[in-house]
Structures are given as structure tokens and as C-alpha cells.
Coordinates of N, CA, C and O in Angstrom, one line a residue:
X281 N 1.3 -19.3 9.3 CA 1.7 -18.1 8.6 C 0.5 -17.1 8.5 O 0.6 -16.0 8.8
X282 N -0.7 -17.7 8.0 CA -1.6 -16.8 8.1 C -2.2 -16.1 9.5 O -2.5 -14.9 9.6
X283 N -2.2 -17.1 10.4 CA -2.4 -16.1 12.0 C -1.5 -14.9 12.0 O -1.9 -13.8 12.4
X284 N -0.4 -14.9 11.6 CA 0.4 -14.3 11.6 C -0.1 -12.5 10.3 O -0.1 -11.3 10.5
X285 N -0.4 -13.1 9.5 CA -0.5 -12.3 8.3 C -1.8 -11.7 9.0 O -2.0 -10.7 8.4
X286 N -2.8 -12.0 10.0 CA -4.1 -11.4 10.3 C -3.4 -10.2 11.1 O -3.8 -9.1 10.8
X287 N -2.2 -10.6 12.2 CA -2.1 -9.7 13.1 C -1.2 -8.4 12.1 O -1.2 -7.3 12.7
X288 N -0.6 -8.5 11.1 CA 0.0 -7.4 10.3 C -1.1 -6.9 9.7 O -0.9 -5.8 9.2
X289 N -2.2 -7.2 9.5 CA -3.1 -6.8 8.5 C -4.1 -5.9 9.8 O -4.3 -4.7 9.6
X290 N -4.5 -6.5 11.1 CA -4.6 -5.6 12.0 C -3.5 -4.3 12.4 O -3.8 -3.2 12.8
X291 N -2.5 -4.6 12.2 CA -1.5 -3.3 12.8 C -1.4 -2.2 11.4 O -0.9 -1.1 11.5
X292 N -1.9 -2.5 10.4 CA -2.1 -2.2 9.1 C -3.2 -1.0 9.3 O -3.1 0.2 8.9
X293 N -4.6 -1.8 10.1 CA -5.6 -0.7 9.9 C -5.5 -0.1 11.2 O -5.9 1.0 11.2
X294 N -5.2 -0.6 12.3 CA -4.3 0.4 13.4 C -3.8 1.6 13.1 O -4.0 2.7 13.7
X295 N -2.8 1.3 11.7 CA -1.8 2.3 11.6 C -2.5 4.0 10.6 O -2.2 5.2 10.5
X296 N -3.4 3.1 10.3 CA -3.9 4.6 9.7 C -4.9 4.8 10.3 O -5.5 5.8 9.8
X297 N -5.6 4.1 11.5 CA -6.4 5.3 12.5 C -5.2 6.0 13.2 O -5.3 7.3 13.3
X298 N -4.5 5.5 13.4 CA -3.7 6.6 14.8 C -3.4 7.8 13.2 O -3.7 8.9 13.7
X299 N -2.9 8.1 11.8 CA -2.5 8.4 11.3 C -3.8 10.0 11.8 O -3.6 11.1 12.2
X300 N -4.9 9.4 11.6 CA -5.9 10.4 11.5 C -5.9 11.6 12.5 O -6.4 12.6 12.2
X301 N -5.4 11.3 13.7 CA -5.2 12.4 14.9 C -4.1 13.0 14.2 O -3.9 13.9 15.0
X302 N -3.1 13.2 13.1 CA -2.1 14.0 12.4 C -3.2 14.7 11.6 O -3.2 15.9 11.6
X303 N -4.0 14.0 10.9 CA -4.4 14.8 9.7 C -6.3 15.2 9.8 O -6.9 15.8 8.8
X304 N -6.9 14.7 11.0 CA -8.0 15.2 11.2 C -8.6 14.3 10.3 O -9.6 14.8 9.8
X305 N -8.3 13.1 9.8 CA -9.4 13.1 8.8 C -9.7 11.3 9.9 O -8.7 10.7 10.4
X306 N -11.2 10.9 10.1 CA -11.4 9.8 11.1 C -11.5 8.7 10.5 O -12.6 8.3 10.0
X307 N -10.3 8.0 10.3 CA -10.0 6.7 9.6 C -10.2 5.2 10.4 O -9.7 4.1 10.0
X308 N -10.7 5.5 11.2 CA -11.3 4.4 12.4 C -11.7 3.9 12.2 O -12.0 3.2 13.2
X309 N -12.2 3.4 11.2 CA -13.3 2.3 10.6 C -13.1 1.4 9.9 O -13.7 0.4 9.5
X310 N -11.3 2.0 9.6 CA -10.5 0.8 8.9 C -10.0 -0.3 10.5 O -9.0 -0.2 11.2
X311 N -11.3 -1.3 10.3 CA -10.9 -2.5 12.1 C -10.9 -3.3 11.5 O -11.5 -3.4 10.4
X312 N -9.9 -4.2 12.2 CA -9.7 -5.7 11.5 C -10.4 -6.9 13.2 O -10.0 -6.9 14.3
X313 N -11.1 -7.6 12.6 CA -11.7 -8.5 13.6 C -10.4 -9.5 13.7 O -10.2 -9.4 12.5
X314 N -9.5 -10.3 14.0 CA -8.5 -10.6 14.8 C -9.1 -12.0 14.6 O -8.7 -12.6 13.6
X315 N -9.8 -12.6 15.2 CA -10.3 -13.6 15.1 C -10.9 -14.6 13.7 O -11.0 -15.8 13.6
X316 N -11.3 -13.3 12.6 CA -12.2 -13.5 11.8 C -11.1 -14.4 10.8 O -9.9 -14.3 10.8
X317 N -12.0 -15.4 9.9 CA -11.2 -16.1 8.9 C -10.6 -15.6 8.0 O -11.3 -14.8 7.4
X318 N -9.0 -15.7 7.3 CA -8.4 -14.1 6.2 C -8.6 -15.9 5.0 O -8.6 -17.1 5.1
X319 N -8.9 -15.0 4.3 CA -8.7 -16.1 2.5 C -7.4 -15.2 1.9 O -7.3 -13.9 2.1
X320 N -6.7 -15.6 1.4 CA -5.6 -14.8 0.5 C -5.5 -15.7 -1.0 O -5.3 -16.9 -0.9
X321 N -5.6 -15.2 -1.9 CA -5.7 -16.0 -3.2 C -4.4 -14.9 -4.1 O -4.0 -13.7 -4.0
X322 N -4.0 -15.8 -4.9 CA -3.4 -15.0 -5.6 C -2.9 -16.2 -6.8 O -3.0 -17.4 -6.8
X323 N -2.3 -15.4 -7.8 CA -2.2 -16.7 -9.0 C -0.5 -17.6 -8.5 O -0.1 -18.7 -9.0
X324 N -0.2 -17.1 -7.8 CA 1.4 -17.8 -7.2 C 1.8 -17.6 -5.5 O 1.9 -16.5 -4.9
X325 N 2.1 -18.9 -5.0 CA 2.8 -18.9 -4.1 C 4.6 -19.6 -4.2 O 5.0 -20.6 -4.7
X326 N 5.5 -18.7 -3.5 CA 6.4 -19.0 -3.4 C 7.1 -19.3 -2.2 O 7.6 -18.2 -1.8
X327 N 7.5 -20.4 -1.2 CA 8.1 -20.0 0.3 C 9.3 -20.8 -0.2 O 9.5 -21.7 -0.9
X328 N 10.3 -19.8 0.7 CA 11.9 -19.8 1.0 C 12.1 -20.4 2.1 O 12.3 -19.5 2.9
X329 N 12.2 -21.3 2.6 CA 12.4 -21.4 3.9 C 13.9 -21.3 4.9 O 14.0 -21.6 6.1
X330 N 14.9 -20.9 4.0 CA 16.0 -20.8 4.0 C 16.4 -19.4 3.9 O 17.6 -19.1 4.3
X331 N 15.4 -18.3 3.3 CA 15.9 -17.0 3.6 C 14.3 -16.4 4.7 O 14.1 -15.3 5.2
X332 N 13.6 -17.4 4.7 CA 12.5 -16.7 5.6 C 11.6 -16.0 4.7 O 11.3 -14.9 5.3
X333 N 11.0 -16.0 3.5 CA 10.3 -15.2 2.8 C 9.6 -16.2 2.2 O 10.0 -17.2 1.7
X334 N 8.0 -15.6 2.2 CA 7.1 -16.4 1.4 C 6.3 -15.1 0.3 O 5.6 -14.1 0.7
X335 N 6.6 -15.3 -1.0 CA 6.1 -14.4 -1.9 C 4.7 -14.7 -2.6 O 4.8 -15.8 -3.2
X336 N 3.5 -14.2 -2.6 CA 2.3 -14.2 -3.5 C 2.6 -13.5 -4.4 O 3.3 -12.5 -4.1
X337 N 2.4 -13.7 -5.6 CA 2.4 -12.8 -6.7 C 1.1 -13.2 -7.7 O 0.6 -14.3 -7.9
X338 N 0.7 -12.1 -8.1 CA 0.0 -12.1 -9.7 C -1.9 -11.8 -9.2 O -2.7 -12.8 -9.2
X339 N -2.2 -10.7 -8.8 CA -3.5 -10.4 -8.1 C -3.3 -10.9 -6.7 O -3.8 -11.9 -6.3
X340 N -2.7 -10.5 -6.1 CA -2.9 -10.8 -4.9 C -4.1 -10.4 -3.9 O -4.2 -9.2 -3.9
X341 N -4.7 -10.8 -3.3 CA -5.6 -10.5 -2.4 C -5.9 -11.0 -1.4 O -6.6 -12.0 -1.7
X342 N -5.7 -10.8 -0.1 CA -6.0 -10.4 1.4 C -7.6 -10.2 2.0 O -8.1 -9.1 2.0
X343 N -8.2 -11.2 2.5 CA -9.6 -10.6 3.0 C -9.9 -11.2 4.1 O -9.8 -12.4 4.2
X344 N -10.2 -10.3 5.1 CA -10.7 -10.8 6.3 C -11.8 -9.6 7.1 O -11.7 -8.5 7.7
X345 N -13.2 -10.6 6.6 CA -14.1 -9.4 7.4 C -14.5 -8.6 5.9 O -14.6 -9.0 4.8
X346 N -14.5 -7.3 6.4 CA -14.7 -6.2 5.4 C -13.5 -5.8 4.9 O -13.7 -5.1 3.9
X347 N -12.3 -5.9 5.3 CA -11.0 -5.6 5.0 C -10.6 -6.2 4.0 O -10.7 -7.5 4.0
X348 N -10.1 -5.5 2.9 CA -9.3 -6.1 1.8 C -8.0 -5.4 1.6 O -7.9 -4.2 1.6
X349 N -6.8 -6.4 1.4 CA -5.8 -5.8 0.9 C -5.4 -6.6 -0.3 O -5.5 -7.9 -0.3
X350 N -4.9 -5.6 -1.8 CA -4.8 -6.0 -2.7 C -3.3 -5.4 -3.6 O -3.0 -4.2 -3.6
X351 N -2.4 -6.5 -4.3 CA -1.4 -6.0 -4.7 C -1.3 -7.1 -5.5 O -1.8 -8.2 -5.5
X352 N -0.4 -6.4 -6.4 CA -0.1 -7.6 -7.7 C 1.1 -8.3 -6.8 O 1.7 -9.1 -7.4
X353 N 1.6 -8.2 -5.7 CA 2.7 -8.8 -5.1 C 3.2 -8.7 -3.4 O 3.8 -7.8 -2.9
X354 N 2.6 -9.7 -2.8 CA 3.0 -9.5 -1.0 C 3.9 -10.2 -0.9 O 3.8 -11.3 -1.4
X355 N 5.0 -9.8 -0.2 CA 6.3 -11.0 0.3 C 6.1 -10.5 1.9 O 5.9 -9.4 2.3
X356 N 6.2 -11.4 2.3 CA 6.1 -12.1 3.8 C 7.5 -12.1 4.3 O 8.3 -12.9 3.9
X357 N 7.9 -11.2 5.0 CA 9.6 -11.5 5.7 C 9.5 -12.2 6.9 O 8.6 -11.9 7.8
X358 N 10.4 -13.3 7.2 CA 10.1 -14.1 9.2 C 10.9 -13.6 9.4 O 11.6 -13.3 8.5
X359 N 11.2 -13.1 11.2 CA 12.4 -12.8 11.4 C 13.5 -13.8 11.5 O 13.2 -14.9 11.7
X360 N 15.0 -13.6 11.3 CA 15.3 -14.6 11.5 C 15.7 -15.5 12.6 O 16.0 -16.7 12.4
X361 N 15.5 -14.7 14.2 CA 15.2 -16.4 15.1 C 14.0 -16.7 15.4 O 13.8 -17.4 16.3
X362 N 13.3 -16.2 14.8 CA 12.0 -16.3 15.1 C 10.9 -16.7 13.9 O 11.3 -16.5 12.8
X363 N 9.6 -17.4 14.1 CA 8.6 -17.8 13.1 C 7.8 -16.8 12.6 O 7.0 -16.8 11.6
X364 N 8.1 -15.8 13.4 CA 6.9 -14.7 13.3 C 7.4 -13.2 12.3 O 8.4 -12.6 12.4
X365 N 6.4 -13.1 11.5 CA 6.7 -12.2 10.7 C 7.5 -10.7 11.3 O 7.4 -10.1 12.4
X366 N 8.2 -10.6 10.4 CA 9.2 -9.2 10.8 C 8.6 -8.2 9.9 O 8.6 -7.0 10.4
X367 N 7.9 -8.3 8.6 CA 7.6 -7.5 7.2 C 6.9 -8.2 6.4 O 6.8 -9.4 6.2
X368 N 6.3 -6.7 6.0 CA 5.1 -7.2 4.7 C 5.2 -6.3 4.4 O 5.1 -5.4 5.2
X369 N 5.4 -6.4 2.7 CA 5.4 -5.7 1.4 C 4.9 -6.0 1.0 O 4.6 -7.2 0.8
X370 N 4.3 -4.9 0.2 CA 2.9 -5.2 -1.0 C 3.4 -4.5 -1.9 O 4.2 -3.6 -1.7
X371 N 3.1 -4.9 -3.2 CA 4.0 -3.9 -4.2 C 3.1 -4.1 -5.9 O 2.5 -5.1 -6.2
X372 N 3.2 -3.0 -6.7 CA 2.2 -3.7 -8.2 C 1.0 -2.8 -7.6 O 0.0 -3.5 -7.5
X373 N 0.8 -1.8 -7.2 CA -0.6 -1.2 -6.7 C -0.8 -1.9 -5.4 O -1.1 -3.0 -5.3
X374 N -0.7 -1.1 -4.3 CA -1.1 -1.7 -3.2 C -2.5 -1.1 -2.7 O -2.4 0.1 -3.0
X375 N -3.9 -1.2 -2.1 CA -4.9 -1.3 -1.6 C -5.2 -1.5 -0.5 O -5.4 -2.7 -0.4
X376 N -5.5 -1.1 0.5 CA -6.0 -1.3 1.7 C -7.2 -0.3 1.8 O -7.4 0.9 1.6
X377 N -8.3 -1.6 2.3 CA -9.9 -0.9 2.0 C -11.1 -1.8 3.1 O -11.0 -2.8 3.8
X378 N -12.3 -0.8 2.7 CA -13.2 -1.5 3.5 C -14.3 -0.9 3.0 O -14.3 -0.3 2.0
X379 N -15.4 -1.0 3.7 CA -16.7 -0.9 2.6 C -16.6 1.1 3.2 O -17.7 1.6 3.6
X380 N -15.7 1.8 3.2 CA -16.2 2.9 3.6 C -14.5 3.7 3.3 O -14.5 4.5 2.3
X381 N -13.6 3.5 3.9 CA -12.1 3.9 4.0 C -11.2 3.0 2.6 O -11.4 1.9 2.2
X382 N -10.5 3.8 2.4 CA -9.3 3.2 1.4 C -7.9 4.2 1.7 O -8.0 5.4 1.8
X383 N -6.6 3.4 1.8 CA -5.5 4.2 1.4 C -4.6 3.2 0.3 O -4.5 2.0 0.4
X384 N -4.1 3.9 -0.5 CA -3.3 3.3 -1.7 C -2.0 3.5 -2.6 O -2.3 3.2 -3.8
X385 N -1.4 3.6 -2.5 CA 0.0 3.7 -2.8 C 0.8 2.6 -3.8 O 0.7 1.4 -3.6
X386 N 1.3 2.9 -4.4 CA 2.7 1.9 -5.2 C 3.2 0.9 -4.6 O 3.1 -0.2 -5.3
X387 N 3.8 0.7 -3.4 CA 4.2 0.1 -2.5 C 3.4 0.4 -1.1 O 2.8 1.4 -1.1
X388 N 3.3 -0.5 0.0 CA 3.2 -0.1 1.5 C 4.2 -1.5 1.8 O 4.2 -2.7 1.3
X389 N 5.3 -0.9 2.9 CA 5.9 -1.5 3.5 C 6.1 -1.3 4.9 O 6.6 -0.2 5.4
X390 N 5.6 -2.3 5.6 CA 5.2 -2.9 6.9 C 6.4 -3.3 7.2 O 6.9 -4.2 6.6
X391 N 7.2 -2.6 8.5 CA 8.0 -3.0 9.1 C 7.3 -3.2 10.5 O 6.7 -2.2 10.9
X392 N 7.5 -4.3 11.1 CA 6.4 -4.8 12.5 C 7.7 -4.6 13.7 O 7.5 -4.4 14.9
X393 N 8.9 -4.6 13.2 CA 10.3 -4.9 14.2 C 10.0 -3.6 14.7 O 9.6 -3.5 15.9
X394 N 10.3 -2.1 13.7 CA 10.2 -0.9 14.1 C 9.1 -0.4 14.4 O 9.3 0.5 15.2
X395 N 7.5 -0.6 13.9 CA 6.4 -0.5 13.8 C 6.2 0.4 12.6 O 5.0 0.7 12.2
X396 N 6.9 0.7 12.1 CA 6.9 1.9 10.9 C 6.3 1.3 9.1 O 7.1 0.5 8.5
X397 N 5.0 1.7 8.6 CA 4.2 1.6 7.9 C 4.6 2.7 6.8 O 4.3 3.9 6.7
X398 N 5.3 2.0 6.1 CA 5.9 3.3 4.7 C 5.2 3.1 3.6 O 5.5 2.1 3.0
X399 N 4.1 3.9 3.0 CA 3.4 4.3 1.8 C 4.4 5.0 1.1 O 5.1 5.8 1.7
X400 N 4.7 4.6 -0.5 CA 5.2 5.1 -0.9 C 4.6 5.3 -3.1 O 4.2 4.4 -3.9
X401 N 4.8 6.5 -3.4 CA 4.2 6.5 -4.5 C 2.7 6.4 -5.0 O 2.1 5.4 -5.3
X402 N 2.4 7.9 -5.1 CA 0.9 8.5 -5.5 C -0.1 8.1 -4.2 O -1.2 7.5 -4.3
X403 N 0.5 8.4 -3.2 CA 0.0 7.7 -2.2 C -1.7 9.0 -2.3 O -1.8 10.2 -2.6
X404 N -2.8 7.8 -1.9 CA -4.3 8.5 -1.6 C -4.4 7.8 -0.7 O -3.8 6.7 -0.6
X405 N -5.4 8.5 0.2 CA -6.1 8.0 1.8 C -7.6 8.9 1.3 O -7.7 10.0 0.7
X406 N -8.6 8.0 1.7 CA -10.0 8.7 1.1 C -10.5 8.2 2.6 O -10.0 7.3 3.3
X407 N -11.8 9.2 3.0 CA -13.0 8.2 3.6 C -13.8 9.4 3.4 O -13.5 10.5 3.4
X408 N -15.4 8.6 3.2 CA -16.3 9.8 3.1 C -15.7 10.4 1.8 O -15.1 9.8 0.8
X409 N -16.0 11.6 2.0 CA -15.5 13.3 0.6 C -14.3 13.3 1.3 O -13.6 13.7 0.4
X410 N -13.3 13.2 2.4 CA -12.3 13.1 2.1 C -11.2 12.8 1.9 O -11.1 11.6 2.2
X411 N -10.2 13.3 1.6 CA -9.2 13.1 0.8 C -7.9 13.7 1.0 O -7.9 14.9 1.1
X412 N -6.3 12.9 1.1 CA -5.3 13.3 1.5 C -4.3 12.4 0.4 O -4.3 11.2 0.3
X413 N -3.5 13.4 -0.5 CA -3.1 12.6 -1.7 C -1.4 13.4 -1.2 O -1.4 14.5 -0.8
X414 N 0.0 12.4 -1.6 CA 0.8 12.8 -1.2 C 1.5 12.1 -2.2 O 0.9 11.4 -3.0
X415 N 3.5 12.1 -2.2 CA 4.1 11.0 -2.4 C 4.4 10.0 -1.5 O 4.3 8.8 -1.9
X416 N 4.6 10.1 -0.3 CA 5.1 9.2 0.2 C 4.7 9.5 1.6 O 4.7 10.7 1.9
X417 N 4.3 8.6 2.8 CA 3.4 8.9 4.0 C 4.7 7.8 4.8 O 5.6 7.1 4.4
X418 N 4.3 8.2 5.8 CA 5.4 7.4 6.9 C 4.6 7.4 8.1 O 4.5 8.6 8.6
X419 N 3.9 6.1 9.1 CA 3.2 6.1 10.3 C 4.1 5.3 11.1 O 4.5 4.2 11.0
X420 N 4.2 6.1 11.9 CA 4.9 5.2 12.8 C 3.8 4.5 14.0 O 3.8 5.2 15.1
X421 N 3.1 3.4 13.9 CA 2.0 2.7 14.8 C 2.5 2.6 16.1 O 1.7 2.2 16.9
X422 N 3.9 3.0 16.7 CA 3.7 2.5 18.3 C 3.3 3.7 18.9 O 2.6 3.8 19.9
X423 N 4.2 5.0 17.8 CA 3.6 6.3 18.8 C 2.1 7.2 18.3 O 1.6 8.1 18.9
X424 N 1.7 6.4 16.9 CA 0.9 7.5 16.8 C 1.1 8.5 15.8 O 0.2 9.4 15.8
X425 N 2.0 8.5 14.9 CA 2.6 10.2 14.6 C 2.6 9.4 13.1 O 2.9 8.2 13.0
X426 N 2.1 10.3 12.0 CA 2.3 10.4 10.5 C 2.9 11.4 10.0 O 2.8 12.5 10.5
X427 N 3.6 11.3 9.0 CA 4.2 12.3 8.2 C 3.8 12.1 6.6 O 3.8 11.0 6.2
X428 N 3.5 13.0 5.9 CA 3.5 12.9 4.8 C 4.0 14.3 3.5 O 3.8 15.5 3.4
X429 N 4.8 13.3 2.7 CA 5.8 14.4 1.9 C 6.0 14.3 0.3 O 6.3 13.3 -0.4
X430 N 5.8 15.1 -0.1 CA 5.8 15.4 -1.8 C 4.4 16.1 -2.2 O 3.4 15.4 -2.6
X431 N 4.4 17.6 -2.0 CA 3.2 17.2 -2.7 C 2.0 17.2 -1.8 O 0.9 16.9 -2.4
X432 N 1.9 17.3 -1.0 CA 0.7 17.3 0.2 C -0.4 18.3 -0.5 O -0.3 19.4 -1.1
X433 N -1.6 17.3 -0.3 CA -3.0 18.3 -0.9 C -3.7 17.1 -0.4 O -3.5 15.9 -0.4
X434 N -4.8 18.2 0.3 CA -5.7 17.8 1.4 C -7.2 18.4 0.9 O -7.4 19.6 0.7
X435 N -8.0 17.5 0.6 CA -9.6 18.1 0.7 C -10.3 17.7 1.8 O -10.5 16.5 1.9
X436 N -10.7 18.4 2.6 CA -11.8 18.2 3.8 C -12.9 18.4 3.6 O -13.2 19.6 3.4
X437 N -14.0 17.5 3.7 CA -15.3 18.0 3.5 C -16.1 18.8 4.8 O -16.3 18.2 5.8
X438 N -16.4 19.9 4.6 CA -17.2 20.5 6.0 C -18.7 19.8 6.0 O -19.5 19.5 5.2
X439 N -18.7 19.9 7.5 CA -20.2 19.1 7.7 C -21.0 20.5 7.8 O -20.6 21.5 8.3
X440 N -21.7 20.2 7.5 CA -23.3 20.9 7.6 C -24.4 20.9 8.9 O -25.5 20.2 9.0
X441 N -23.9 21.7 9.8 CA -25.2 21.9 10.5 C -25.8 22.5 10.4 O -25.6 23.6 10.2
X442 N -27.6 21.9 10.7 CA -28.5 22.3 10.5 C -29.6 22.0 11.2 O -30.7 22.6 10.9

């Protein structure tokens, strides 16, 4: 399950670099090493084996590398003929971060079938000074393409040559 949960947590920080060619801001730094060991702790585990869903609840947390993802609640969807995750929901304050990049939202729901990464509620993306705060963001990781709606307000910091 967890090899599994590395490669969503990679398609996770995938999905908001390609986001960055939409919005100019270089979110590339959010990388997940693939190989590296993930710890996930949280105060509850629950697996279903019968509807395919394994729920963490109560502080959840995600770490592999410099990557952290944090939510009061991740459920794990399997597909159903298959072992391999279809979905990941984070929900309770969701987090995705690293010692430099963060984006954060209410929910983020990770559909891996469609490739579509749905931020939803008070959604922020920071790196550096800047800053892209919305309601709701939509990346779609196979092509590349973000949208973001409610509310769009953008600070870019200009660089300084000198």
C-alpha cells in the first residue's frame, strides 16, 4: 500500500510543477524521490477490504524526503480489479509542502484513473514571495493544464536586476 501511496504523492508534486507553466509561478521543487522511505503516522488506521478503502484519520501525516503531506484525514481508494490505488483524498486542512513550496486547500482530491488533482476550498500555492490564492484549482497531470476559479488573486514577486 505504501509503494503505492509514494507513487500518488509523486504524481501530487508532478501535478503542481506542470501547474506552473499556467500560472508562471516555478513550482519545480516540489520532487518526490520515488525510491526514498514515506513514514505516514496518524492517530487511526482503518482498511476495508471489501469496499477497497484504507482511511487515516486524526493528524495525518505523509513524509518522504523533504515532502510532507498533512491532513486531519487521507482515504486511500484501490481500484476495483485491481491492488493499485485509483484515489487519494485528503480532507480536515490539506498540505502539501517542502522546505521551500507549499499548496493548501480544504480538500485535494487525487484522481490517478483520470489524472485530475482537484484543490478545493481557500485554496493557496506559495513559493518564494509568491503567491496564487483561489477557491478551487483543477490540474489535470497528463496534459499539463491548470485552471483556477473563485476569486483568483495572484502576487508575483519581480526579481531585481542588478
Amino acid at each position: 500500500m505504501f509503494r503505492f501511496l509514494a507513487f500518488c504523492l509523486m504524481l501530487l508534486a508532478l501535478a503542481f510543477s506542470t501547474a506552473s507553466a499556467q500560472t508562471q509561478i516555478n513550482l519545480g521543487a516540489l520532487v518526490v524521490d520515488p525510491s526514498a522511505a514515506i513514514e505516514v503516522t496518524s492517530d487511526a488506521l482503518s482498511v476495508d477490504q471489501d469496499t477497497g478503502i484504507a482511511v487515516f484519520e486524526g493528524d495525518v501525516l505523509v513524509i518522504q524526503g523533504d515532502l510532507r503531506l498533512s491532513a486531519q484525514r487521507v482515504e486511500v481508494v484501490y481500484g476495483n480489479d485491481t491492488a493499485e490505488i485509483a484515489r487519494l483524498i485528503a480532507s480536515g486542512g490539506a498540505l502539501l509542502a517542502n522546505t521551500q513550496d507549499a499548496a493548501e486547500a480544504d480538500t485535494a482530491d487525487y484522481d490517478i484513473t483520470t489524472g485530475l488533482l482537484t484543490l478545493t476550498g481557500d485554496v493557496l500555492v506559495t513559493q518564494g514571495g509568491n503567491v496564487i490564492s483561489a477557491q478551487s484549482m483543477i490540474v489535470n497531470v497528463t496534459d499539463g493544464t491548470a485552471t483556477m476559479q473563485g476569486r483568483v488573486r495572484t502576487m508575483l514577486q519581480q526579481s531585481t536586476n542588478e
